[in-house]
């Protein structure tokens, strides 16, 4: 039965006597006429959906603008109504809210996941302007989930349920609307894993029948206990939801029978001081379950949730969870951001507070959005951000930062500020210097050292856990890779034209961009640097006669000794981006080197005597003559590989490592390849500045009595 017009208006006026009754009535009629004869999958008139959404919003006592938005939220998408028409009839504020909630994606995108990611990106942008957009969207999803069973296609039902679990449940949790979060979670769980849900419900029902008045008895004992210590409390109790029980079973890898704290009790007091007093009373009376105490009053959750949590072996010898909070804390715990909604009766207009805009997690999402290269990457990082448990750490000044469990100093640096993360060089945890990949613990105090010369290290991506850190690092890698490929491509093109004795101009390059499907000259240089386009193709495109000249000559197989004396410098190129140093020969500054173009990877640097080069003898177009850049190698370090044979006797390995360290070498890897009765063969990877330093280390090793032989390894 559709809620009648006067019923909705009376429901809103009951908590907001100053509500704009005329606007509510007009919105009700406007929406009903706009949707006309449209029907839902359930067979009900489509208009029943926006009315139910408005009803859900009124239960949270939201302002008139939100209720009207609920009534109108589907008119732009599903009818002929336009946003400008809504603005004319209901004002700019409501038009912006409706526009924010409207599903904007009308294009056929690559996949359901891509469409989901794109819609979520738009939702985050919209809700960053006004948190009410998210609340209306959640109410919309809640009613759609309540009628999900009317959709005939199982695949579509499961897709909607998975989207609800992945996106809307975490968002509802983040803004603290607990009952909506649990309802969405349960309905999605029912669709995605009906057997598990039914099994847990059956077991809960059995326990209820066996326990009789167990919950009532525990509530009475907790009340009496607090009253005997002079504390007036309200106590309520319930069993945990099927999904929370199932998730705990999965996380702890235990069966239902092994879970003993499936009941949660809430103790409501008047003041914060009484919260701690009541906690002391409970802990003095019952045995505490180790590791189950959490103080969310002194360290609130990001959504503003405050409460004390403890686990005890309580009344009736039952293991239970108890949450202790004030009435104000309870309102925020139940309603989240909706509990902050305030009405300022100024000139007859409602002006809701904007506290929801200040949520740190939303700012973090916007940072991720700015750095992500595509909607799928954004969705990946935000899901990671929303699902993580938390650890609380402090700055040296005592400022609190909440991070996902498993976070590192690099994650912390990015949470403080993007630039601090980008230029992070070292970290102190509790006054002690630690590796940047160190996992942080609750209560750690962090101090980050920065340097303007430092840039994000691509290896950081392997250990950071926050979406913001990962997206910033990826953004740097993308921009740096492009810069590196462009520089390399420019050098390669210039070299090719000089060798062929042809002039190269910017105008000539712009004239051939369409042929290579590039928008700018830099795009073309990037494609050459990546190995996607051969520099000779660029030459032939500008000077077609060059191809005829070269085809008249017989092109011999390429050898390293045939390379011209003038070479492209390896200038400021970061290994792993545009340039890769070959693992087969480990080239070092001072070696004669050659580059091999690898499609999509740029250039791989080899020593001229590397046996791998034989495989490219018949591909002269892939050879590039390169040289070391003096300025770059003064501070950079490279890896040289040694093959050593040492005596099998005590202390021989210590003698080898001491000799290497004495000459400034840093061992980064050591591997035994053969163990004999008298000698061991091993490979040693040593970090050095150039080939001269490696030669000095080899000379020192040859003078060491326990070292039988040492050679540079080329394989």
Phi, psi and omega in degrees: 000123182288134177299132182284161184303311183292330180294317179295316181298316180296324179296319180289317181294338180296327179251348180221084184301337181269013182299149181281093184296320181298316181295321179297315180296316180296320180294320179300310182293318181300314181294319181298317180290322182296318182280341172050237184266013179299143181237152176268170179299335180284348184094354178280157173301142183300329183301337180298331182293306180298329178293318178296321178298315178299322178296317178298320179293324179292331177297331178269007176059044178280165185288168183302320181299322179292319180297316179296320177300320177300320179292328188256000196297337181256000186293322182290322183283319192254357180227186181277359183292143178248162178297321180296326178294318177296321179297320180296321186271329188233000176097166186292321183301311181292323178299318179293321178296314180297318179297323179294324183278332184302137176285109189276339188283107179251356184275151172281106183266182191295324184200170177299320181296317181296320179294317178300316181295319181294318178297321181293322177301316180292324179297316180297318178298318182292316185285341176292335178278326180202119185297339180297334176301316180292319182296317178296319180297321178294320177296320177300313180293324181298315180290324176298322178290327179295335180248018184299326186294347178281345178285126188284323185283119181298321182299320179291319178300316182292323179296316179295319180295319180294319177298320178298314182292322185281327189243305191282328176297310178298324179293318178298322178292320182295327177263004166081016178273088192297315185292324176293319179300313182291323179294314178299317181299314183292319181291324176292319178298320179299325180278321186278328182215068186296326182294315180296318181296315181297320180297316181293320179298319178298318181291322177295320178295320179297317179296323179295319180293321180289322185280345180060243183265034186303311183297317179299320180294319180294317179302315182296318181293321179294320178297312182297321180298314181291322180296324180294343177253016174080021181245121176274126184225159166251133181234133174227156181216153178201161172281150178291159184289153179305320182291320180295324177293315181297318181295323178291322176299319180291318184292320182266356180055050179231161176274169182302320184297335182276352177272124181247343181256065179265003177246138179236137181236143184244127179248117183253127180236182185271323187230164177297320179300321180293333176302311182287327176296313180297323177298316179299321179298315181294315181293331179282341183263324187240156177287132183274138174278120184301140174080004184256002180271131177223133180253094178269007174277310178283333178233080184295157173289161182301335181274008178092359182295131177227132180184160170259133177242136174212152176244131182222160166272095194264208180305152180061019180059031181262139174278118186226161173255136179237131177246129183241127182203168175274172179298319179296316178298323181294320179298317179292322179296324182276321188252344179062228183297334180294335180288340181277353187295122182240151180242127178250104184284077182249113179063027178077006181247146179270131178234094182294147178292156183254026184302328180299335181290339188274002183297126182299321183297329179289322176296321178297320178298320179293324175296317179298318180299321181291331185263340184290144182277337181204166182300324181298318179294321178299315180298318180302313184289321183288324176297320178297321181293320188279332187271349189282143167291170190240155172228140184252126181229168187232151169278168177302335179274358178094005177289138185268138174230129176262127182232158175295151177299138183094001182293156183241172176303329178293318175301316179299316181301317179290330179291330177288308179192144182303319182292326177295319176297316182298328185251017181292129178241333182203163181218142171248129174246119183054040176084359183243132179293131182229161174298149181296342181270006181298135178279129184279153179238160179305133176088356179297143173253129186243144173227124184255131173261138182234162176215135180295339180278347183278143173231161180303134178273127180306333181291341179301328184300336183285342183235348177288153183240342180277145179298323181296313181298313184295319181292323178293319180295316179297322180297317178298315181300317180298313183292321181290319178300316180298315179299316181295314180297322180296315179298315181296315180298321179297316179297317183295316180297313179302317182296317181298317180291322179295317180298324181273000179062042176240148177279145179236128178232157177298322180298318180295320179294319180298328183291340183251009183300318182299324182298327181257012177056047179242147180271327183227166176298323179297321177302317180294318178296322178298315181296324176292316179298326179284347184086009179284330179231131178283141181298331179293330177295325177293316179300313183293329180293323181275319181237084182304330181294338181297326180293319180296320179299315183289325181292337178286340178264151176272119182273114182285164174299145186273139174229151182300325183290345180277355186293141178297161183286329180271128189229160177286126179285143173279086194261107173059023183273132183274126180301137181097354177250261180280336182238138175234134177268126187299135178281346182283328185234351178047069182295147180231152173306132186109333174286150166283131188231163177217150178253141175243122180286127178242123184304125177084351183239354182088231186239134174256127184268128176237157168285155186291342179260014181289130183293338180299332183297337180300330182291344182251013185301326182264016179233066185300335182291344182265355182272137175226131177275127184230162177219163178283148177261120187302313184298324183292320190280353180294326182249342183283158175237150184226164183254123172251144182249130180246144171250117184237148173241120183237158180291144177274082180209156182302136176088355183293320180293322178297321179296320180296312183292326178295318180296320179294315181293327181298330179263017173085007178280149179239113181286123179248349176198144180214130184220128174279128181255341179203133179241119177243179181291325184253329186224153173245139170260136178212154174254132181236122174266121186240131177275120182223172179274324183198181183291331179297317179296320179295321178296321177297320178295318179297320178297318179296322180293321180295334179274357180273124187305324185281349181270116180284317178201155176211132180221159174284132183271137178239027181204000000 
